[in-house]
């Protein structure tokens, strides 16, 4: 069966179950944590897909990666289902699918903000501003790049706005070079 089809079906089922229980927000945070652990710890995937480990050990690993002892019962039941049906090789794709479905359901846009120095206030301000413009929630992933010198670059919903000092300096340099070519 196709990886995308299986992953999407399980993710839809998890979202529907979590919504029915009123815990979709909690499950979203736990699934995001699991997705981060899958990306950062490749041994986790190998351990989960290892046929030598029993279901209980795999369940404990997944619960630990998703938030430790405070993992919701909804997510534990989902893990049990996945492990019983021997679908653990699709679990990473299921997490991504769930995150995408949740964001689509809650009208959450994801963007990137690159600044020259860490600026939590700017992140919050731009999230609020973008939320008002898009009529939905906005989550900005903040990165720091000292090469920008100052200002920021924001990427959201396929658009990019470069308000960095480095970009402004490049523009000024191009203008001077263009004028100098005309003079000669």
Short mmCIF file of C-alpha atoms in Angstrom, two decimals:
data_model
loop_
_atom_site.label_atom_id
_atom_site.label_comp_id
_atom_site.label_asym_id
_atom_site.label_seq_id
_atom_site.Cartn_x
_atom_site.Cartn_y
_atom_site.Cartn_z
CA UNK A 1 0.00 0.00 0.00
CA UNK A 2 1.16 3.56 -0.68
CA UNK A 3 2.99 5.27 2.20
CA UNK A 4 1.08 8.52 1.75
CA UNK A 5 -2.31 6.85 1.70
CA UNK A 6 -1.66 4.82 4.85
CA UNK A 7 -0.15 7.79 6.68
CA UNK A 8 -2.99 10.11 5.76
CA UNK A 9 -5.68 7.61 6.80
CA UNK A 10 -4.13 7.07 10.21
CA UNK A 11 -3.52 10.80 10.69
CA UNK A 12 -7.15 11.59 9.79
CA UNK A 13 -8.34 8.94 12.23
CA UNK A 14 -6.14 10.35 15.00
CA UNK A 15 -7.36 13.90 14.35
CA UNK A 16 -11.01 12.81 14.32
CA UNK A 17 -10.56 10.83 17.55
CA UNK A 18 -8.65 13.62 19.28
CA UNK A 19 -11.30 16.18 18.22
CA UNK A 20 -14.06 13.93 19.51
CA UNK A 21 -12.27 13.80 22.87
CA UNK A 22 -11.53 17.55 22.79
CA UNK A 23 -7.78 16.90 22.99
CA UNK A 24 -6.60 17.79 19.48
CA UNK A 25 -4.44 20.66 20.77
CA UNK A 26 -2.69 18.45 23.31
CA UNK A 27 -2.15 15.69 20.75
CA UNK A 28 -0.81 18.27 18.28
CA UNK A 29 1.90 19.39 20.71
CA UNK A 30 2.80 15.77 21.50
CA UNK A 31 2.95 14.81 17.84
CA UNK A 32 5.16 17.84 17.11
CA UNK A 33 7.51 16.68 19.87
CA UNK A 34 7.57 13.18 18.38
CA UNK A 35 8.27 14.56 14.90
CA UNK A 36 11.21 16.58 16.26
CA UNK A 37 12.61 13.49 17.98
CA UNK A 38 12.25 11.44 14.80
CA UNK A 39 14.23 14.10 12.94
CA UNK A 40 16.92 14.61 15.57
CA UNK A 41 17.36 11.01 16.77
CA UNK A 42 17.59 8.59 13.81
CA UNK A 43 18.06 5.70 16.25
CA UNK A 44 14.47 6.19 17.39
CA UNK A 45 13.11 5.19 14.00
CA UNK A 46 15.42 2.17 13.82
CA UNK A 47 14.36 1.09 17.31
CA UNK A 48 10.65 1.46 16.56
CA UNK A 49 10.99 -0.52 13.32
CA UNK A 50 13.15 -3.21 14.97
CA UNK A 51 11.19 -6.50 14.98
CA UNK A 52 13.16 -7.78 17.99
CA UNK A 53 11.70 -5.19 20.38
CA UNK A 54 8.30 -6.06 21.79
CA UNK A 55 5.28 -3.76 21.58
CA UNK A 56 5.58 -2.60 25.19
CA UNK A 57 9.16 -1.39 24.72
CA UNK A 58 8.24 0.40 21.51
CA UNK A 59 5.25 2.00 23.21
CA UNK A 60 7.47 3.26 26.05
CA UNK A 61 9.95 4.71 23.54
CA UNK A 62 7.21 6.50 21.62
CA UNK A 63 5.59 7.88 24.76
CA UNK A 64 8.94 9.16 26.00
CA UNK A 65 9.63 10.86 22.67
CA UNK A 66 6.17 12.43 22.58
CA UNK A 67 6.31 13.99 26.02
CA UNK A 68 7.27 11.48 28.68
CA UNK A 69 4.87 10.37 31.39
CA UNK A 70 2.31 13.06 30.57
CA UNK A 71 1.38 11.70 27.14
CA UNK A 72 -2.37 11.76 26.54
CA UNK A 73 -4.40 8.58 26.54
CA UNK A 74 -5.55 9.38 23.01
CA UNK A 75 -2.01 9.29 21.67
CA UNK A 76 -1.17 6.15 23.66
CA UNK A 77 -4.18 4.40 22.14
CA UNK A 78 -3.07 5.56 18.70
CA UNK A 79 0.44 4.19 19.30
CA UNK A 80 -1.06 0.87 20.39
CA UNK A 81 -3.15 0.70 17.23
CA UNK A 82 -0.17 1.46 15.00
CA UNK A 83 2.01 -1.11 16.76
CA UNK A 84 -0.67 -3.82 16.77
CA UNK A 85 -1.32 -3.32 13.05
CA UNK A 86 2.46 -3.43 12.37
CA UNK A 87 2.41 0.02 10.74
CA UNK A 88 5.35 1.48 12.70
CA UNK A 89 7.39 2.07 9.54
CA UNK A 90 4.78 4.69 8.55
CA UNK A 91 4.72 6.44 11.93
CA UNK A 92 7.03 9.31 10.98
CA UNK A 93 4.89 10.07 7.93
CA UNK A 94 1.78 9.82 10.10
CA UNK A 95 3.15 12.52 12.41
CA UNK A 96 3.83 14.86 9.49
CA UNK A 97 0.38 14.17 8.06
CA UNK A 98 -1.29 14.85 11.41
CA UNK A 99 0.59 18.13 11.80
CA UNK A 100 -0.46 19.21 8.30
CA UNK A 101 -4.10 18.20 8.86
CA UNK A 102 -4.25 19.96 12.22
CA UNK A 103 -2.78 23.16 10.79
CA UNK A 104 -5.20 23.06 7.88
CA UNK A 105 -8.13 22.44 10.22
CA UNK A 106 -7.15 25.29 12.56
CA UNK A 107 -6.11 27.68 9.74
CA UNK A 108 -2.51 27.92 10.93
CA UNK A 109 0.12 29.28 8.55
CA UNK A 110 3.76 28.41 9.07
CA UNK A 111 6.49 30.86 8.25
CA UNK A 112 10.16 31.53 8.77
CA UNK A 113 11.66 34.61 10.31
CA UNK A 114 15.38 35.25 10.03
CA UNK A 115 16.89 38.04 12.10
CA UNK A 116 20.40 39.29 12.78
CA UNK A 117 19.96 38.85 16.54
CA UNK A 118 17.40 36.92 18.63
CA UNK A 119 14.27 39.02 19.02
CA UNK A 120 11.27 37.33 20.68
CA UNK A 121 9.31 40.60 20.72
CA UNK A 122 9.68 40.97 16.96
CA UNK A 123 8.55 37.38 16.44
CA UNK A 124 5.42 37.97 18.53
CA UNK A 125 4.71 41.30 16.83
CA UNK A 126 5.02 39.83 13.33
CA UNK A 127 2.88 36.80 14.29
CA UNK A 128 0.11 39.11 15.51
CA UNK A 129 0.42 41.37 12.47
CA UNK A 130 0.40 38.44 10.04
CA UNK A 131 -2.52 36.83 11.88
CA UNK A 132 -4.61 39.96 11.40
CA UNK A 133 -3.74 40.11 7.69
CA UNK A 134 -4.36 36.43 6.96
CA UNK A 135 -7.42 36.00 9.22
CA UNK A 136 -5.80 32.92 10.77
CA UNK A 137 -3.09 31.88 13.17
CA UNK A 138 0.57 32.22 12.26
CA UNK A 139 3.51 30.30 13.67
CA UNK A 140 6.92 31.72 12.84
CA UNK A 141 10.06 29.64 13.11
CA UNK A 142 12.77 32.06 14.19
CA UNK A 143 16.37 31.71 13.03
CA UNK A 144 19.36 33.93 13.62
CA UNK A 145 21.76 34.88 10.82
CA UNK A 146 24.32 37.56 11.76
CA UNK A 147 25.12 38.08 8.05
CA UNK A 148 21.88 40.12 7.78
CA UNK A 149 23.59 42.87 9.83
CA UNK A 150 20.14 44.14 10.90
CA UNK A 151 16.49 43.90 9.98
CA UNK A 152 14.76 40.65 9.09
CA UNK A 153 13.58 38.31 6.35
CA UNK A 154 10.09 36.85 6.67
CA UNK A 155 8.73 34.01 4.54
CA UNK A 156 5.03 33.22 4.84
CA UNK A 157 2.53 31.50 2.57
CA UNK A 158 4.83 31.56 -0.44
CA UNK A 159 5.75 35.22 -0.03
CA UNK A 160 9.13 36.58 1.04
CA UNK A 161 9.90 40.03 2.37
CA UNK A 162 13.54 40.94 2.80
CA UNK A 163 13.90 43.95 5.08
CA UNK A 164 17.51 43.26 6.03
CA UNK A 165 20.34 45.75 6.07
CA UNK A 166 22.47 43.36 4.00
CA UNK A 167 19.84 43.38 1.23
CA UNK A 168 19.59 47.17 1.31
CA UNK A 169 23.37 47.45 1.02
CA UNK A 170 23.33 45.10 -2.01
CA UNK A 171 20.67 47.27 -3.64
CA UNK A 172 22.68 50.44 -3.07
CA UNK A 173 25.80 48.75 -4.48
CA UNK A 174 23.90 47.69 -7.61
CA UNK A 175 22.59 51.23 -8.09
CA UNK A 176 26.10 52.71 -7.85
CA UNK A 177 27.46 50.14 -10.29
CA UNK A 178 24.65 50.84 -12.75
CA UNK A 179 25.27 54.59 -12.60
CA UNK A 180 29.00 54.13 -13.04
CA UNK A 181 28.45 52.02 -16.17
CA UNK A 182 26.37 54.79 -17.71
CA UNK A 183 29.02 57.40 -16.98
CA UNK A 184 31.86 55.45 -18.63
#
